[in-house]
Amino acid sequence: MEMTTRLRKYREAMRKFYRYVGPAEIGSRVAGHPAGQEIASMGDLVPWVRDTSQQPDRSGLIAATFVIDADGRLRIADRRSEHIACAGGGLVLSAGEMFFRIEGELVEVVEVSNQSTGFCPEPESWPAVAAALEQVGVPHPGRFTTEIVFRRCPQCGERNIVKDKWFVCGVCGSELPKEWNF
Ligand SMILES: [Zn+2]
């Protein structure tokens, strides 16, 4: 790809906002709850892990729900939290799950996905995640280690996760569009 085209696509991805597309009852239940913890520097992460009593998973990693908020900031919350709550009800540039390796004061993102059924962000939202992590100064894998492809069923409205390029609604069997459609 030509450099200028690549740069333009990168900037477009950074600017694309995702709105909440999940169930309305969850959206209203979390309204007014505090947003996820803003991580402005690497030094914010270790206290968050301690203060919220996060426990490492079997691989020794700390899992968290994350969003990149409309201002490009990384916000994280307990893994059981809804993304819309982490976002404080606002728009996001990306959302998903992050897995941190923490050794002393050293923090690294080992795995990261765009798995958020609340926002259904595209894999192409990665540049916003990379920019936020680079702002914080946390090393990252340079891509979503797990990419989720979301499509809304045009017939029944179900939010689907497309696996193995099988573009068929899991509820009604209708064909799903090839283009992202939320
Ligand atoms: Zn359907």
PDB file of C-alpha atoms and ligand atoms in Angstrom:
ATOM      1  CA  MET A   1       0.000   0.000   0.000  1.00  0.00           C
ATOM      2  CA  GLU A   2       1.237   3.472  -0.747  1.00  0.00           C
ATOM      3  CA  MET A   3       2.432   5.321   2.340  1.00  0.00           C
ATOM      4  CA  THR A   4      -0.037   8.212   2.091  1.00  0.00           C
ATOM      5  CA  THR A   5      -2.960   5.796   1.697  1.00  0.00           C
ATOM      6  CA  ARG A   6      -1.777   3.819   4.689  1.00  0.00           C
ATOM      7  CA  LEU A   7      -1.504   6.983   6.774  1.00  0.00           C
ATOM      8  CA  ARG A   8      -4.986   8.108   5.729  1.00  0.00           C
ATOM      9  CA  LYS A   9      -6.512   4.741   6.621  1.00  0.00           C
ATOM     10  CA  TYR A  10      -4.702   4.820   9.959  1.00  0.00           C
ATOM     11  CA  ARG A  11      -6.113   8.263  10.748  1.00  0.00           C
ATOM     12  CA  GLU A  12      -9.622   7.199   9.720  1.00  0.00           C
ATOM     13  CA  ALA A  13      -9.420   4.202  12.064  1.00  0.00           C
ATOM     14  CA  MET A  14      -8.290   6.486  14.903  1.00  0.00           C
ATOM     15  CA  ARG A  15     -11.304   8.754  14.437  1.00  0.00           C
ATOM     16  CA  LYS A  16     -14.069   6.183  14.114  1.00  0.00           C
ATOM     17  CA  PHE A  17     -16.398   6.202  17.091  1.00  0.00           C
ATOM     18  CA  TYR A  18     -18.401   3.187  18.189  1.00  0.00           C
ATOM     19  CA  ARG A  19     -21.666   3.584  20.035  1.00  0.00           C
ATOM     20  CA  TYR A  20     -23.252   1.074  22.381  1.00  0.00           C
ATOM     21  CA  VAL A  21     -25.281  -1.514  20.432  1.00  0.00           C
ATOM     22  CA  GLY A  22     -26.056  -3.988  23.231  1.00  0.00           C
ATOM     23  CA  PRO A  23     -29.288  -4.577  25.144  1.00  0.00           C
ATOM     24  CA  ALA A  24     -30.992  -1.340  26.237  1.00  0.00           C
ATOM     25  CA  GLU A  25     -31.660  -2.649  29.761  1.00  0.00           C
ATOM     26  CA  ILE A  26     -27.913  -3.015  30.403  1.00  0.00           C
ATOM     27  CA  GLY A  27     -27.252   0.413  28.930  1.00  0.00           C
ATOM     28  CA  SER A  28     -29.732   2.058  31.308  1.00  0.00           C
ATOM     29  CA  ARG A  29     -28.692  -0.057  34.326  1.00  0.00           C
ATOM     30  CA  VAL A  30     -25.098   1.191  34.135  1.00  0.00           C
ATOM     31  CA  ALA A  31     -25.994   4.817  33.373  1.00  0.00           C
ATOM     32  CA  GLY A  32     -24.460   7.074  36.000  1.00  0.00           C
ATOM     33  CA  HIS A  33     -21.987   4.447  37.246  1.00  0.00           C
ATOM     34  CA  PRO A  34     -18.357   5.516  37.360  1.00  0.00           C
ATOM     35  CA  ALA A  35     -16.355   4.930  34.198  1.00  0.00           C
ATOM     36  CA  GLY A  36     -13.460   2.507  34.143  1.00  0.00           C
ATOM     37  CA  GLN A  37     -10.183   3.527  35.738  1.00  0.00           C
ATOM     38  CA  GLU A  38      -8.231   5.830  33.454  1.00  0.00           C
ATOM     39  CA  ILE A  39      -4.714   4.513  32.937  1.00  0.00           C
ATOM     40  CA  ALA A  40      -2.591   7.558  32.171  1.00  0.00           C
ATOM     41  CA  SER A  41       0.767   5.991  32.944  1.00  0.00           C
ATOM     42  CA  MET A  42       2.226   2.594  33.707  1.00  0.00           C
ATOM     43  CA  GLY A  43       2.251   3.566  37.374  1.00  0.00           C
ATOM     44  CA  ASP A  44      -1.594   3.650  37.417  1.00  0.00           C
ATOM     45  CA  LEU A  45      -1.946  -0.016  36.616  1.00  0.00           C
ATOM     46  CA  VAL A  46      -0.306  -1.724  39.581  1.00  0.00           C
ATOM     47  CA  PRO A  47      -2.383   0.242  42.151  1.00  0.00           C
ATOM     48  CA  TRP A  48      -5.555  -0.625  40.200  1.00  0.00           C
ATOM     49  CA  VAL A  49      -4.668  -4.324  40.324  1.00  0.00           C
ATOM     50  CA  ARG A  50      -4.031  -4.076  44.063  1.00  0.00           C
ATOM     51  CA  ASP A  51      -7.008  -1.869  44.972  1.00  0.00           C
ATOM     52  CA  THR A  52      -9.523  -3.973  43.021  1.00  0.00           C
ATOM     53  CA  SER A  53      -8.015  -7.282  44.266  1.00  0.00           C
ATOM     54  CA  GLN A  54      -7.390  -8.649  40.753  1.00  0.00           C
ATOM     55  CA  GLN A  55      -6.106 -12.230  40.706  1.00  0.00           C
ATOM     56  CA  PRO A  56      -3.878 -13.667  37.948  1.00  0.00           C
ATOM     57  CA  ASP A  57      -5.415 -16.312  35.688  1.00  0.00           C
ATOM     58  CA  ARG A  58      -3.834 -19.739  35.168  1.00  0.00           C
ATOM     59  CA  SER A  59      -1.247 -18.221  32.800  1.00  0.00           C
ATOM     60  CA  GLY A  60      -0.273 -15.686  35.468  1.00  0.00           C
ATOM     61  CA  LEU A  61      -1.928 -12.838  33.536  1.00  0.00           C
ATOM     62  CA  ILE A  62      -4.316 -10.167  34.840  1.00  0.00           C
ATOM     63  CA  ALA A  63      -7.419  -9.905  32.637  1.00  0.00           C
ATOM     64  CA  ALA A  64      -9.386  -6.671  32.308  1.00  0.00           C
ATOM     65  CA  THR A  65     -12.235  -5.152  30.350  1.00  0.00           C
ATOM     66  CA  PHE A  66     -10.977  -2.127  28.432  1.00  0.00           C
ATOM     67  CA  VAL A  67     -12.226   0.705  26.287  1.00  0.00           C
ATOM     68  CA  ILE A  68     -10.428   3.467  24.449  1.00  0.00           C
ATOM     69  CA  ASP A  69     -12.676   6.419  25.253  1.00  0.00           C
ATOM     70  CA  ALA A  70     -13.685   9.188  22.857  1.00  0.00           C
ATOM     71  CA  ASP A  71     -10.614  11.199  23.900  1.00  0.00           C
ATOM     72  CA  GLY A  72      -8.304   8.285  23.095  1.00  0.00           C
ATOM     73  CA  ARG A  73      -7.645   7.347  26.733  1.00  0.00           C
ATOM     74  CA  LEU A  74      -7.292   3.791  27.992  1.00  0.00           C
ATOM     75  CA  ARG A  75      -9.888   2.887  30.635  1.00  0.00           C
ATOM     76  CA  ILE A  76      -9.998  -0.491  32.332  1.00  0.00           C
ATOM     77  CA  ALA A  77     -12.401  -2.247  34.661  1.00  0.00           C
ATOM     78  CA  ASP A  78     -12.866  -5.632  36.268  1.00  0.00           C
ATOM     79  CA  ARG A  79     -13.255  -8.328  33.621  1.00  0.00           C
ATOM     80  CA  ARG A  80     -16.868  -8.974  34.680  1.00  0.00           C
ATOM     81  CA  SER A  81     -17.781  -5.333  33.962  1.00  0.00           C
ATOM     82  CA  GLU A  82     -19.841  -4.309  30.964  1.00  0.00           C
ATOM     83  CA  HIS A  83     -17.940  -2.269  28.385  1.00  0.00           C
ATOM     84  CA  ILE A  84     -20.650   0.400  28.438  1.00  0.00           C
ATOM     85  CA  ALA A  85     -20.034   0.889  32.172  1.00  0.00           C
ATOM     86  CA  CYS A  86     -16.272   1.068  31.610  1.00  0.00           C
ATOM     87  CA  ALA A  87     -16.969   3.763  29.001  1.00  0.00           C
ATOM     88  CA  GLY A  88     -19.174   5.734  31.414  1.00  0.00           C
ATOM     89  CA  GLY A  89     -21.997   5.466  28.874  1.00  0.00           C
ATOM     90  CA  GLY A  90     -20.032   7.293  26.171  1.00  0.00           C
ATOM     91  CA  LEU A  91     -18.698   6.557  22.696  1.00  0.00           C
ATOM     92  CA  VAL A  92     -15.474   4.590  22.259  1.00  0.00           C
ATOM     93  CA  LEU A  93     -12.693   4.255  19.694  1.00  0.00           C
ATOM     94  CA  SER A  94     -12.253   0.575  20.581  1.00  0.00           C
ATOM     95  CA  ALA A  95     -13.171  -1.950  23.269  1.00  0.00           C
ATOM     96  CA  GLY A  96     -12.326  -5.489  24.271  1.00  0.00           C
ATOM     97  CA  GLU A  97     -10.290  -7.520  26.718  1.00  0.00           C
ATOM     98  CA  MET A  98      -6.656  -7.078  27.738  1.00  0.00           C
ATOM     99  CA  PHE A  99      -4.317  -9.472  29.509  1.00  0.00           C
ATOM    100  CA  PHE A 100      -1.433  -7.910  31.402  1.00  0.00           C
ATOM    101  CA  ARG A 101       1.758  -9.479  32.626  1.00  0.00           C
ATOM    102  CA  ILE A 102       2.983  -7.644  35.696  1.00  0.00           C
ATOM    103  CA  GLU A 103       6.418  -8.250  37.200  1.00  0.00           C
ATOM    104  CA  GLY A 104       7.205  -5.768  39.940  1.00  0.00           C
ATOM    105  CA  GLU A 105       6.659  -2.363  38.373  1.00  0.00           C
ATOM    106  CA  LEU A 106       6.995  -3.703  34.829  1.00  0.00           C
ATOM    107  CA  VAL A 107       3.753  -4.052  32.906  1.00  0.00           C
ATOM    108  CA  GLU A 108       3.193  -5.554  29.454  1.00  0.00           C
ATOM    109  CA  VAL A 109       0.068  -6.292  27.407  1.00  0.00           C
ATOM    110  CA  VAL A 110       0.494  -9.901  26.297  1.00  0.00           C
ATOM    111  CA  GLU A 111      -2.926 -10.575  24.784  1.00  0.00           C
ATOM    112  CA  VAL A 112      -5.638  -8.211  23.605  1.00  0.00           C
ATOM    113  CA  SER A 113      -8.881  -8.688  21.701  1.00  0.00           C
ATOM    114  CA  ASN A 114     -11.729  -6.549  20.367  1.00  0.00           C
ATOM    115  CA  GLN A 115     -14.228  -8.830  22.136  1.00  0.00           C
ATOM    116  CA  SER A 116     -17.015  -6.470  23.198  1.00  0.00           C
ATOM    117  CA  THR A 117     -20.567  -7.480  22.357  1.00  0.00           C
ATOM    118  CA  GLY A 118     -21.669  -4.100  23.753  1.00  0.00           C
ATOM    119  CA  PHE A 119     -19.815  -2.070  21.113  1.00  0.00           C
ATOM    120  CA  CYS A 120     -18.971  -4.718  18.461  1.00  0.00           C
ATOM    121  CA  PRO A 121     -15.870  -2.810  17.336  1.00  0.00           C
ATOM    122  CA  GLU A 122     -13.996  -3.802  14.191  1.00  0.00           C
ATOM    123  CA  PRO A 123     -10.504  -5.346  14.182  1.00  0.00           C
ATOM    124  CA  GLU A 124      -9.554  -2.169  12.263  1.00  0.00           C
ATOM    125  CA  SER A 125      -9.931  -0.220  15.519  1.00  0.00           C
ATOM    126  CA  TRP A 126      -6.479  -1.495  16.559  1.00  0.00           C
ATOM    127  CA  PRO A 127      -4.579   1.773  15.809  1.00  0.00           C
ATOM    128  CA  ALA A 128      -6.596   3.553  18.529  1.00  0.00           C
ATOM    129  CA  VAL A 129      -5.582   0.836  21.024  1.00  0.00           C
ATOM    130  CA  ALA A 130      -1.928   1.007  19.971  1.00  0.00           C
ATOM    131  CA  ALA A 131      -1.882   4.797  20.254  1.00  0.00           C
ATOM    132  CA  ALA A 132      -3.399   4.710  23.761  1.00  0.00           C
ATOM    133  CA  LEU A 133      -0.959   2.038  24.977  1.00  0.00           C
ATOM    134  CA  GLU A 134       1.989   3.916  23.507  1.00  0.00           C
ATOM    135  CA  GLN A 135       0.801   7.050  25.298  1.00  0.00           C
ATOM    136  CA  VAL A 136       0.807   5.083  28.568  1.00  0.00           C
ATOM    137  CA  GLY A 137       4.179   3.521  27.735  1.00  0.00           C
ATOM    138  CA  VAL A 138       3.067  -0.101  27.995  1.00  0.00           C
ATOM    139  CA  PRO A 139       4.617  -2.598  25.540  1.00  0.00           C
ATOM    140  CA  HIS A 140       1.997  -4.417  23.422  1.00  0.00           C
ATOM    141  CA  PRO A 141       1.880  -7.154  20.772  1.00  0.00           C
ATOM    142  CA  GLY A 142       1.293  -4.742  17.840  1.00  0.00           C
ATOM    143  CA  ARG A 143      -2.104  -6.167  16.914  1.00  0.00           C
ATOM    144  CA  PHE A 144      -5.202  -7.769  18.376  1.00  0.00           C
ATOM    145  CA  THR A 145      -3.972 -11.253  19.291  1.00  0.00           C
ATOM    146  CA  THR A 146      -7.593 -12.363  18.889  1.00  0.00           C
ATOM    147  CA  GLU A 147      -9.693 -10.593  16.229  1.00  0.00           C
ATOM    148  CA  ILE A 148     -13.476 -10.819  16.534  1.00  0.00           C
ATOM    149  CA  VAL A 149     -15.697 -10.217  13.498  1.00  0.00           C
ATOM    150  CA  PHE A 150     -19.122  -8.868  14.507  1.00  0.00           C
ATOM    151  CA  ARG A 151     -22.174  -8.581  12.259  1.00  0.00           C
ATOM    152  CA  ARG A 152     -25.761  -7.667  12.960  1.00  0.00           C
ATOM    153  CA  CYS A 153     -28.321  -9.958  11.349  1.00  0.00           C
ATOM    154  CA  PRO A 154     -30.348  -7.866   8.880  1.00  0.00           C
ATOM    155  CA  GLN A 155     -33.369 -10.152   9.443  1.00  0.00           C
ATOM    156  CA  CYS A 156     -33.631 -10.712  13.207  1.00  0.00           C
ATOM    157  CA  GLY A 157     -31.225  -8.091  14.566  1.00  0.00           C
ATOM    158  CA  GLU A 158     -29.075 -10.590  16.503  1.00  0.00           C
ATOM    159  CA  ARG A 159     -25.445  -9.574  17.147  1.00  0.00           C
ATOM    160  CA  ASN A 160     -23.347 -12.407  15.703  1.00  0.00           C
ATOM    161  CA  ILE A 161     -19.687 -13.343  16.049  1.00  0.00           C
ATOM    162  CA  VAL A 162     -18.563 -14.649  12.655  1.00  0.00           C
ATOM    163  CA  LYS A 163     -16.271 -17.663  12.920  1.00  0.00           C
ATOM    164  CA  ASP A 164     -14.267 -19.256  10.109  1.00  0.00           C
ATOM    165  CA  LYS A 165     -15.799 -16.811   7.590  1.00  0.00           C
ATOM    166  CA  TRP A 166     -19.214 -18.458   8.113  1.00  0.00           C
ATOM    167  CA  PHE A 167     -21.472 -15.426   7.487  1.00  0.00           C
ATOM    168  CA  VAL A 168     -24.736 -16.983   8.695  1.00  0.00           C
ATOM    169  CA  CYS A 169     -26.909 -15.816  11.609  1.00  0.00           C
ATOM    170  CA  GLY A 170     -26.767 -18.266  14.524  1.00  0.00           C
ATOM    171  CA  VAL A 171     -30.392 -17.531  15.433  1.00  0.00           C
ATOM    172  CA  CYS A 172     -32.388 -17.348  12.192  1.00  0.00           C
ATOM    173  CA  GLY A 173     -29.965 -18.722   9.584  1.00  0.00           C
ATOM    174  CA  SER A 174     -30.036 -15.602   7.406  1.00  0.00           C
ATOM    175  CA  GLU A 175     -26.976 -14.587   5.465  1.00  0.00           C
ATOM    176  CA  LEU A 176     -24.840 -11.923   7.175  1.00  0.00           C
ATOM    177  CA  PRO A 177     -23.297  -9.036   5.222  1.00  0.00           C
ATOM    178  CA  LYS A 178     -19.587  -9.064   4.401  1.00  0.00           C
ATOM    179  CA  GLU A 179     -19.290  -5.445   5.585  1.00  0.00           C
ATOM    180  CA  TRP A 180     -19.450  -4.356   9.245  1.00  0.00           C
ATOM    181  CA  ASN A 181     -23.016  -3.085   9.803  1.00  0.00           C
ATOM    182  CA  PHE A 182     -23.651  -1.663  13.272  1.00  0.00           C
TER     183      PHE A 182
HETATM  184 ZN    ZN B   1     -30.837 -13.613  12.293  1.00  0.00          ZN
END
